XYZ file of C-alpha atoms in Angstrom:
121
model
C -97.651 29.338 -16.304
C -95.299 31.866 -14.724
C -95.217 35.636 -15.094
C -92.040 37.590 -14.343
C -91.965 41.348 -13.792
C -88.673 43.262 -13.707
C -88.098 46.694 -12.216
C -85.256 48.993 -11.209
C -83.794 49.895 -14.578
C -83.008 53.437 -15.600
C -80.349 55.937 -16.588
C -77.168 56.195 -14.539
C -73.717 57.720 -15.006
C -70.618 55.561 -15.306
C -69.447 54.431 -11.887
C -72.941 54.523 -10.462
C -75.165 51.747 -9.165
C -78.578 50.238 -9.830
C -80.531 47.404 -8.227
C -82.816 45.309 -10.403
C -85.707 43.307 -8.991
C -87.772 40.496 -10.470
C -90.889 38.959 -8.967
C -92.247 35.653 -10.222
C -95.941 34.830 -10.060
C -97.144 31.267 -10.607
C -100.639 30.901 -12.059
C -103.342 29.625 -9.737
C -103.609 25.862 -9.906
C -100.261 25.463 -11.632
C -97.980 22.646 -10.550
C -94.910 24.577 -11.702
C -92.132 24.713 -9.139
C -89.384 27.307 -9.483
C -85.786 26.173 -9.235
C -82.995 28.361 -10.634
C -83.324 32.065 -11.453
C -81.070 34.420 -13.334
C -80.444 37.630 -15.208
C -79.572 38.027 -18.881
C -78.990 41.114 -20.995
C -79.117 42.102 -24.635
C -77.373 45.185 -25.994
C -78.208 46.767 -29.376
C -76.782 44.638 -32.171
C -75.679 41.931 -29.743
C -76.979 38.508 -28.774
C -78.578 37.912 -25.405
C -76.001 36.840 -22.828
C -75.946 35.461 -19.307
C -75.187 38.016 -16.601
C -75.733 36.029 -13.404
C -77.442 32.845 -12.250
C -78.446 31.487 -8.853
C -79.806 28.113 -7.736
C -82.331 27.479 -4.974
C -79.379 26.550 -2.777
C -77.690 29.883 -3.392
C -74.935 28.730 -5.730
C -74.078 31.623 -8.044
C -72.435 32.042 -11.419
C -71.408 35.285 -13.132
C -70.267 36.378 -16.537
C -66.582 37.310 -16.492
C -67.444 40.845 -17.559
C -69.433 41.537 -14.372
C -67.521 39.580 -11.727
C -66.637 41.763 -8.778
C -69.176 44.416 -9.775
C -72.565 42.670 -9.829
C -74.187 40.547 -7.124
C -77.196 38.275 -7.605
C -79.436 37.259 -4.713
C -82.888 35.771 -4.187
C -85.736 35.572 -1.718
C -87.331 32.154 -2.107
C -90.300 33.043 0.094
C -91.175 35.874 -2.302
C -90.121 34.081 -5.502
C -87.932 37.079 -6.214
C -84.448 37.573 -7.602
C -82.296 40.695 -7.443
C -79.234 42.060 -9.207
C -77.108 44.681 -7.476
C -75.007 46.436 -10.107
C -72.075 48.574 -8.956
C -69.323 50.402 -10.826
C -71.471 50.479 -13.937
C -69.808 50.994 -17.303
C -71.244 52.243 -20.616
C -70.840 48.718 -22.009
C -73.344 47.512 -19.400
C -76.060 49.353 -21.326
C -78.668 46.789 -22.382
C -82.134 45.460 -21.773
C -81.943 43.177 -18.748
C -84.200 40.123 -18.599
C -85.170 37.962 -15.662
C -85.438 34.209 -16.189
C -86.710 31.373 -14.034
C -86.369 27.648 -14.546
C -88.585 25.013 -13.004
C -90.693 21.923 -13.463
C -94.361 21.190 -14.064
C -95.063 18.212 -16.331
C -91.634 18.930 -17.756
C -88.725 21.291 -17.165
C -89.287 24.730 -18.697
C -87.999 28.308 -18.688
C -89.927 31.585 -18.387
C -88.767 35.105 -19.235
C -89.728 38.585 -18.132
C -90.349 41.466 -20.535
C -87.083 43.209 -19.697
C -86.003 46.483 -18.137
C -83.735 49.049 -19.803
C -80.419 49.969 -18.196
C -78.526 52.869 -19.751
C -75.093 53.925 -18.514
C -73.746 57.263 -19.741
C -70.086 58.305 -19.930
């Protein structure tokens, strides 16, 4: 199995920046191999939505609402993924979740516990 731990969330004023980090740990003896990684968010009363996604080859995809403001990156050697968030808006307030996709006996997804990001006016 895989455990994901997010960090870097907090309270910031509109226009400010935050950098989220996520480290993936594969259980000893597991045959799971990580492929794509990404960030999702869920605001109060809203469904969870994709924020950004990145493949092992570095191909990225962003939600229209964050294009030009957020940047996703990864360090394959550390099994880590990052999200640099600039020009934050109050509507960016949400719990941000890290996700990794990979393969063991079958393709599967794993999620972190989430980190709170709050943007004040």
